[in-house]
PDB file of C-alpha atoms in Angstrom:
ATOM      1  CA  ASN A  97     102.932 110.123 112.493  1.00 56.00           C
ATOM      2  CA  ALA A  98      99.665 108.969 114.087  1.00 68.00           C
ATOM      3  CA  GLY A  99      99.350 105.581 112.327  1.00 89.00           C
ATOM      4  CA  VAL A 100      95.771 104.250 112.256  1.00 92.00           C
ATOM      5  CA  THR A 101      93.277 106.401 114.144  1.00 93.00           C
ATOM      6  CA  GLN A 102      89.791 105.208 115.047  1.00 95.00           C
ATOM      7  CA  THR A 103      86.977 107.293 116.459  1.00 95.00           C
ATOM      8  CA  PRO A 104      85.033 107.064 118.642  1.00 96.00           C
ATOM      9  CA  LYS A 105      86.625 104.755 121.218  1.00 93.00           C
ATOM     10  CA  PHE A 106      83.294 103.862 122.787  1.00 95.00           C
ATOM     11  CA  GLN A 107      79.711 104.109 121.563  1.00 96.00           C
ATOM     12  CA  VAL A 108      76.310 102.995 122.815  1.00 97.00           C
ATOM     13  CA  LEU A 109      73.451 102.791 120.334  1.00 96.00           C
ATOM     14  CA  LYS A 110      69.821 101.831 120.477  1.00 97.00           C
ATOM     15  CA  THR A 111      68.497  99.189 118.127  1.00 97.00           C
ATOM     16  CA  GLY A 112      67.690 100.742 114.767  1.00 97.00           C
ATOM     17  CA  GLN A 113      69.987 103.736 115.094  1.00 97.00           C
ATOM     18  CA  SER A 114      72.636 104.417 112.503  1.00 96.00           C
ATOM     19  CA  MET A 115      76.189 105.538 112.963  1.00 96.00           C
ATOM     20  CA  THR A 116      79.566 105.753 111.270  1.00 97.00           C
ATOM     21  CA  LEU A 117      82.811 104.468 112.715  1.00 98.00           C
ATOM     22  CA  GLN A 118      85.709 106.533 111.477  1.00 97.00           C
ATOM     23  CA  CYS A 119      89.124 105.229 110.456  1.00 97.00           C
ATOM     24  CA  ALA A 120      92.004 107.309 109.148  1.00 97.00           C
ATOM     25  CA  GLN A 121      95.626 106.475 108.389  1.00 96.00           C
ATOM     26  CA  ASP A 122      98.470 108.817 107.563  1.00 94.00           C
ATOM     27  CA  MET A 123     100.900 106.269 106.113  1.00 92.00           C
ATOM     28  CA  ASN A 124      99.661 106.420 102.514  1.00 92.00           C
ATOM     29  CA  HIS A 125      98.596 102.775 102.701  1.00 91.00           C
ATOM     30  CA  GLU A 126      96.502 101.429  99.851  1.00 91.00           C
ATOM     31  CA  TYR A 127      94.997  98.511 101.724  1.00 90.00           C
ATOM     32  CA  MET A 128      92.523  99.111 104.537  1.00 92.00           C
ATOM     33  CA  SER A 129      90.180  96.734 106.340  1.00 92.00           C
ATOM     34  CA  TRP A 130      87.543  96.540 109.027  1.00 95.00           C
ATOM     35  CA  TYR A 131      87.379  93.626 111.455  1.00 94.00           C
ATOM     36  CA  ARG A 132      85.070  92.834 114.317  1.00 95.00           C
ATOM     37  CA  GLN A 133      86.299  91.026 117.398  1.00 92.00           C
ATOM     38  CA  ASP A 134      84.004  88.800 119.422  1.00 91.00           C
ATOM     39  CA  PRO A 135      84.972  86.576 122.370  1.00 84.00           C
ATOM     40  CA  GLY A 136      86.361  83.225 121.271  1.00 81.00           C
ATOM     41  CA  MET A 137      86.063  84.076 117.591  1.00 82.00           C
ATOM     42  CA  GLY A 138      89.167  86.122 116.996  1.00 85.00           C
ATOM     43  CA  LEU A 139      88.864  88.865 114.402  1.00 88.00           C
ATOM     44  CA  ARG A 140      86.571  88.474 111.421  1.00 92.00           C
ATOM     45  CA  LEU A 141      86.901  90.545 108.290  1.00 91.00           C
ATOM     46  CA  ILE A 142      83.891  92.754 107.515  1.00 95.00           C
ATOM     47  CA  HIS A 143      84.970  94.778 104.462  1.00 94.00           C
ATOM     48  CA  TYR A 144      88.230  95.728 102.882  1.00 91.00           C
ATOM     49  CA  SER A 145      89.574  98.150 100.304  1.00 91.00           C
ATOM     50  CA  VAL A 146      92.565  97.879  97.977  1.00 88.00           C
ATOM     51  CA  GLY A 147      92.565 101.554  97.098  1.00 90.00           C
ATOM     52  CA  ALA A 148      90.469 104.681  96.783  1.00 93.00           C
ATOM     53  CA  GLY A 149      87.164 103.892  95.119  1.00 94.00           C
ATOM     54  CA  ILE A 150      87.548 100.113  95.475  1.00 92.00           C
ATOM     55  CA  THR A 151      85.915  98.068  98.225  1.00 94.00           C
ATOM     56  CA  ASP A 152      84.916  94.452  98.670  1.00 92.00           C
ATOM     57  CA  GLN A 153      83.150  92.227 101.172  1.00 92.00           C
ATOM     58  CA  GLY A 154      84.877  90.126 103.749  1.00 90.00           C
ATOM     59  CA  GLU A 155      83.599  87.258 105.853  1.00 88.00           C
ATOM     60  CA  VAL A 156      80.779  89.049 107.732  1.00 94.00           C
ATOM     61  CA  PRO A 157      79.588  92.042 105.646  1.00 96.00           C
ATOM     62  CA  ASN A 158      75.855  91.985 106.365  1.00 95.00           C
ATOM     63  CA  GLY A 159      74.563  95.099 108.104  1.00 96.00           C
ATOM     64  CA  TYR A 160      77.633  97.178 107.251  1.00 97.00           C
ATOM     65  CA  ASN A 161      78.509  99.568 104.442  1.00 97.00           C
ATOM     66  CA  VAL A 162      81.857 101.078 103.517  1.00 97.00           C
ATOM     67  CA  SER A 163      83.211 103.577 101.036  1.00 96.00           C
ATOM     68  CA  ARG A 164      86.725 104.761 100.205  1.00 96.00           C
ATOM     69  CA  SER A 165      86.678 108.213  98.675  1.00 96.00           C
ATOM     70  CA  THR A 166      90.245 109.031  99.751  1.00 96.00           C
ATOM     71  CA  THR A 167      93.364 106.999 100.465  1.00 95.00           C
ATOM     72  CA  GLU A 168      93.384 108.172 104.076  1.00 96.00           C
ATOM     73  CA  ASP A 169      89.827 107.435 105.211  1.00 97.00           C
ATOM     74  CA  PHE A 170      87.772 104.250 105.364  1.00 97.00           C
ATOM     75  CA  PRO A 171      84.538 104.765 107.334  1.00 98.00           C
ATOM     76  CA  LEU A 172      82.289 101.889 108.391  1.00 98.00           C
ATOM     77  CA  ARG A 173      78.552 102.560 108.458  1.00 98.00           C
ATOM     78  CA  LEU A 174      75.924 100.725 110.438  1.00 96.00           C
ATOM     79  CA  LEU A 175      72.629 101.556 108.745  1.00 92.00           C
ATOM     80  CA  SER A 176      70.287 100.074 111.346  1.00 96.00           C
ATOM     81  CA  ALA A 177      72.112  98.820 114.417  1.00 96.00           C
ATOM     82  CA  ALA A 178      71.192  95.452 115.899  1.00 97.00           C
ATOM     83  CA  PRO A 179      72.257  93.864 119.223  1.00 96.00           C
ATOM     84  CA  SER A 180      74.225  91.271 117.221  1.00 96.00           C
ATOM     85  CA  GLN A 181      76.525  94.088 116.145  1.00 97.00           C
ATOM     86  CA  THR A 182      77.717  94.640 119.698  1.00 97.00           C
ATOM     87  CA  SER A 183      81.429  94.073 119.320  1.00 96.00           C
ATOM     88  CA  VAL A 184      84.845  95.658 119.225  1.00 94.00           C
ATOM     89  CA  TYR A 185      85.715  96.981 115.788  1.00 96.00           C
ATOM     90  CA  PHE A 186      89.253  97.305 114.460  1.00 94.00           C
ATOM     91  CA  CYS A 187      90.487  99.117 111.416  1.00 95.00           C
ATOM     92  CA  ALA A 188      93.768  98.035 109.808  1.00 92.00           C
ATOM     93  CA  SER A 189      95.960  99.250 106.976  1.00 91.00           C
ATOM     94  CA  ARG A 190      98.957  98.041 104.971  1.00 88.00           C
ATOM     95  CA  LEU A 191     101.076  99.028 102.007  1.00 84.00           C
ATOM     96  CA  SER A 192      99.999  97.090  98.962  1.00 76.00           C
ATOM     97  CA  SER A 193     103.360  96.480  97.363  1.00 62.00           C
ATOM     98  CA  GLY A 194     105.595  93.745  98.721  1.00 59.00           C
ATOM     99  CA  GLY A 195     102.787  91.466  99.787  1.00 67.00           C
ATOM    100  CA  TRP A 196     102.813  90.285 103.360  1.00 66.00           C
ATOM    101  CA  GLU A 197     106.341  91.595 103.857  1.00 66.00           C
ATOM    102  CA  ASN A 198     104.612  94.822 104.779  1.00 68.00           C
ATOM    103  CA  ILE A 199     103.239  94.935 108.287  1.00 79.00           C
ATOM    104  CA  GLN A 200      99.547  95.404 108.852  1.00 83.00           C
ATOM    105  CA  TYR A 201      98.867  98.183 111.371  1.00 89.00           C
ATOM    106  CA  PHE A 202      95.805  98.160 113.600  1.00 90.00           C
ATOM    107  CA  GLY A 203      93.924 100.977 115.242  1.00 92.00           C
ATOM    108  CA  ALA A 204      93.104 100.893 118.958  1.00 90.00           C
ATOM    109  CA  GLY A 205      89.515  99.811 118.334  1.00 92.00           C
ATOM    110  CA  THR A 206      85.973 101.057 118.818  1.00 95.00           C
ATOM    111  CA  ARG A 207      83.891  99.315 121.460  1.00 94.00           C
ATOM    112  CA  LEU A 208      80.243  99.360 120.360  1.00 97.00           C
ATOM    113  CA  SER A 209      77.216  98.321 122.399  1.00 96.00           C
ATOM    114  CA  VAL A 210      73.778  98.076 120.818  1.00 96.00           C
ATOM    115  CA  LEU A 211      70.906  97.957 123.287  1.00 96.00           C
TER     116      LEU A 211
ATOM    117  CA  ALA B 266      88.638  77.507 103.114  1.00 73.00           C
ATOM    118  CA  GLN B 267      91.415  78.460 105.448  1.00 79.00           C
ATOM    119  CA  SER B 268      90.943  78.232 109.193  1.00 88.00           C
ATOM    120  CA  VAL B 269      92.978  78.709 112.341  1.00 93.00           C
ATOM    121  CA  THR B 270      92.474  76.946 115.657  1.00 94.00           C
ATOM    122  CA  GLN B 271      93.927  77.990 118.970  1.00 96.00           C
ATOM    123  CA  PRO B 272      92.980  75.137 121.305  1.00 95.00           C
ATOM    124  CA  ASP B 273      93.697  76.957 124.560  1.00 95.00           C
ATOM    125  CA  ILE B 274      91.326  79.778 125.467  1.00 93.00           C
ATOM    126  CA  HIS B 275      93.159  80.666 128.679  1.00 95.00           C
ATOM    127  CA  ILE B 276      96.637  79.893 129.962  1.00 97.00           C
ATOM    128  CA  THR B 277      97.996  80.851 133.358  1.00 97.00           C
ATOM    129  CA  VAL B 278     101.753  80.884 133.806  1.00 97.00           C
ATOM    130  CA  SER B 279     104.062  81.996 136.606  1.00 97.00           C
ATOM    131  CA  GLU B 280     106.425  84.860 135.986  1.00 97.00           C
ATOM    132  CA  GLY B 281     109.775  83.481 134.857  1.00 97.00           C
ATOM    133  CA  ALA B 282     108.291  80.230 133.597  1.00 97.00           C
ATOM    134  CA  SER B 283     108.228  79.226 129.946  1.00 97.00           C
ATOM    135  CA  LEU B 284     105.187  79.736 127.740  1.00 97.00           C
ATOM    136  CA  GLU B 285     103.939  77.879 124.687  1.00 98.00           C
ATOM    137  CA  LEU B 286     100.806  78.807 122.783  1.00 98.00           C
ATOM    138  CA  ARG B 287      99.404  76.395 120.254  1.00 98.00           C
ATOM    139  CA  CYS B 288      98.156  77.224 116.780  1.00 97.00           C
ATOM    140  CA  ASN B 289      96.905  74.816 114.132  1.00 96.00           C
ATOM    141  CA  TYR B 290      95.886  75.901 110.680  1.00 93.00           C
ATOM    142  CA  SER B 291      94.055  74.458 107.742  1.00 89.00           C
ATOM    143  CA  TYR B 292      95.099  75.689 104.317  1.00 81.00           C
ATOM    144  CA  GLY B 293      95.505  74.251 100.856  1.00 72.00           C
ATOM    145  CA  ALA B 294      99.053  75.438 100.323  1.00 73.00           C
ATOM    146  CA  THR B 295     101.888  76.832 102.397  1.00 71.00           C
ATOM    147  CA  PRO B 296     100.322  79.761 104.154  1.00 81.00           C
ATOM    148  CA  TYR B 297     101.702  82.981 105.440  1.00 88.00           C
ATOM    149  CA  LEU B 298     101.527  82.749 109.250  1.00 92.00           C
ATOM    150  CA  PHE B 299     101.442  85.449 111.865  1.00 93.00           C
ATOM    151  CA  TRP B 300     101.255  85.909 115.609  1.00 96.00           C
ATOM    152  CA  TYR B 301      99.743  89.081 117.040  1.00 94.00           C
ATOM    153  CA  VAL B 302      99.487  90.282 120.623  1.00 95.00           C
ATOM    154  CA  GLN B 303      96.736  92.462 122.028  1.00 91.00           C
ATOM    155  CA  SER B 304      97.327  94.167 125.354  1.00 89.00           C
ATOM    156  CA  PRO B 305      94.248  95.246 127.324  1.00 84.00           C
ATOM    157  CA  GLY B 306      92.447  98.125 125.622  1.00 79.00           C
ATOM    158  CA  GLN B 307      94.890  98.178 122.736  1.00 81.00           C
ATOM    159  CA  GLY B 308      94.948  97.222 119.102  1.00 84.00           C
ATOM    160  CA  LEU B 309      96.896  94.273 117.722  1.00 88.00           C
ATOM    161  CA  GLN B 310     100.654  94.333 117.409  1.00 91.00           C
ATOM    162  CA  LEU B 311     102.599  91.971 115.166  1.00 91.00           C
ATOM    163  CA  LEU B 312     104.957  89.685 117.103  1.00 95.00           C
ATOM    164  CA  LEU B 313     106.377  87.682 114.209  1.00 94.00           C
ATOM    165  CA  LYS B 314     105.586  86.214 110.820  1.00 91.00           C
ATOM    166  CA  TYR B 315     106.601  83.224 108.724  1.00 91.00           C
ATOM    167  CA  PHE B 316     106.674  83.070 104.957  1.00 85.00           C
ATOM    168  CA  SER B 317     109.343  80.543 104.024  1.00 83.00           C
ATOM    169  CA  GLY B 318     112.852  79.379 104.863  1.00 85.00           C
ATOM    170  CA  ASP B 319     113.998  78.674 108.397  1.00 87.00           C
ATOM    171  CA  THR B 320     111.077  77.159 110.267  1.00 90.00           C
ATOM    172  CA  LEU B 321     112.087  78.781 113.561  1.00 95.00           C
ATOM    173  CA  VAL B 322     111.160  82.443 113.488  1.00 94.00           C
ATOM    174  CA  GLN B 323     112.317  85.068 115.946  1.00 95.00           C
ATOM    175  CA  GLY B 324     110.050  87.950 116.840  1.00 95.00           C
ATOM    176  CA  ILE B 325     109.886  90.934 119.114  1.00 93.00           C
ATOM    177  CA  LYS B 326     109.724  90.861 122.929  1.00 93.00           C
ATOM    178  CA  GLY B 327     111.719  87.597 123.086  1.00 96.00           C
ATOM    179  CA  PHE B 328     109.091  85.458 121.335  1.00 97.00           C
ATOM    180  CA  GLU B 329     109.774  82.771 118.765  1.00 97.00           C
ATOM    181  CA  ALA B 330     107.566  80.437 116.765  1.00 97.00           C
ATOM    182  CA  GLU B 331     108.184  77.171 114.965  1.00 96.00           C
ATOM    183  CA  PHE B 332     106.467  76.164 111.741  1.00 94.00           C
ATOM    184  CA  LYS B 333     105.819  72.439 111.433  1.00 93.00           C
ATOM    185  CA  ARG B 334     104.340  71.572 108.083  1.00 90.00           C
ATOM    186  CA  SER B 335     103.677  67.915 108.979  1.00 90.00           C
ATOM    187  CA  GLN B 336     101.574  68.973 111.966  1.00 93.00           C
ATOM    188  CA  SER B 337     100.038  72.091 110.372  1.00 92.00           C
ATOM    189  CA  SER B 338     101.165  73.988 113.433  1.00 95.00           C
ATOM    190  CA  PHE B 339     102.797  77.306 114.220  1.00 96.00           C
ATOM    191  CA  ASN B 340     103.302  77.367 117.986  1.00 98.00           C
ATOM    192  CA  LEU B 341     104.527  80.437 119.821  1.00 98.00           C
ATOM    193  CA  ARG B 342     107.061  80.184 122.634  1.00 98.00           C
ATOM    194  CA  LYS B 343     108.851  82.335 125.146  1.00 98.00           C
ATOM    195  CA  PRO B 344     111.510  80.905 127.492  1.00 97.00           C
ATOM    196  CA  SER B 345     110.822  83.208 130.448  1.00 97.00           C
ATOM    197  CA  VAL B 346     107.582  85.136 130.820  1.00 97.00           C
ATOM    198  CA  HIS B 347     107.413  88.664 132.225  1.00 96.00           C
ATOM    199  CA  TRP B 348     104.354  90.167 133.885  1.00 95.00           C
ATOM    200  CA  SER B 349     104.026  92.505 130.896  1.00 94.00           C
ATOM    201  CA  ASP B 350     103.357  89.497 128.660  1.00 96.00           C
ATOM    202  CA  ALA B 351      99.852  89.201 130.099  1.00 96.00           C
ATOM    203  CA  ALA B 352      97.707  89.775 127.024  1.00 96.00           C
ATOM    204  CA  GLU B 353      95.667  88.008 124.398  1.00 94.00           C
ATOM    205  CA  TYR B 354      97.522  86.319 121.573  1.00 96.00           C
ATOM    206  CA  PHE B 355      96.174  85.643 118.121  1.00 94.00           C
ATOM    207  CA  CYS B 356      97.482  83.349 115.421  1.00 95.00           C
ATOM    208  CA  ALA B 357      96.533  84.286 111.854  1.00 92.00           C
ATOM    209  CA  VAL B 358      96.977  82.955 108.340  1.00 90.00           C
ATOM    210  CA  GLY B 359      97.064  84.893 105.108  1.00 84.00           C
ATOM    211  CA  PRO B 360      96.813  83.694 101.513  1.00 74.00           C
ATOM    212  CA  LYS B 361      99.900  83.744  99.325  1.00 67.00           C
ATOM    213  CA  LEU B 362      98.233  86.337  97.123  1.00 65.00           C
ATOM    214  CA  ALA B 363      98.218  89.150  99.620  1.00 58.00           C
ATOM    215  CA  ALA B 364      95.561  91.310  98.015  1.00 60.00           C
ATOM    216  CA  GLY B 365      93.703  93.299 100.572  1.00 56.00           C
ATOM    217  CA  ASN B 366      94.091  92.449 104.213  1.00 57.00           C
ATOM    218  CA  LYS B 367      92.332  89.123 104.218  1.00 74.00           C
ATOM    219  CA  LEU B 368      93.791  87.525 107.288  1.00 83.00           C
ATOM    220  CA  THR B 369      91.988  84.668 109.023  1.00 87.00           C
ATOM    221  CA  PHE B 370      92.413  84.743 112.780  1.00 90.00           C
ATOM    222  CA  GLY B 371      92.183  82.100 115.464  1.00 93.00           C
ATOM    223  CA  GLY B 372      89.941  82.643 118.465  1.00 92.00           C
ATOM    224  CA  GLY B 373      92.787  83.851 120.637  1.00 93.00           C
ATOM    225  CA  THR B 374      94.524  82.669 123.812  1.00 95.00           C
ATOM    226  CA  ARG B 375      94.412  84.861 126.889  1.00 95.00           C
ATOM    227  CA  VAL B 376      97.579  84.635 128.967  1.00 97.00           C
ATOM    228  CA  LEU B 377      97.529  85.429 132.662  1.00 97.00           C
ATOM    229  CA  VAL B 378     100.846  85.835 134.480  1.00 96.00           C
ATOM    230  CA  LYS B 379     101.056  85.006 138.178  1.00 95.00           C
ATOM    231  CA  PRO B 380     103.660  86.800 140.286  1.00 90.00           C
TER     232      PRO B 380
END
């Protein structure tokens, strides 16, 4: 049981490049989310999904796209990277039923630098 | 809109001493409150959570937190700190309707433990 797996762990991009951050979970969780973590700002929600085929915007969605074609995978796409997107990105997942009684699991993070 | 404030960015404590981390929240109703810990290079791990009932909540690793409605606070405590407690700690609030993973996080408190 791997939990929430994020790849890559580290990435350096040039301004304007595109890339996809991968997130996969093997716990059959319906809910998945992407957060970015910046110093002094905690984690901010980028996008989230309540199930396959359903996504919605979080607090800071601009510059990011997501899709959820399967329950297991929730990739985050940067279409044209900007230095302001330099951050650490975390994927998280949780069972939908039972509300917050179910623990939210986090991946180990992807550290992204945009030059 | 909900918000979470962690007034202390850094705290340094001696090993064996007690630790208290402050968290204040702003929310229209009784929120669901969480404390997470992030060890260096790792994802977030849930320490404890509060939904209702007893306002003193016990968590893992010897941590506890007390919910004080009148002060809109949810402070985290540990009676005797171990060197392995050096990490960053995040307070978070979630809406009662737990759709998605829409947690709002504080900016975090980094704890340094002196030998």
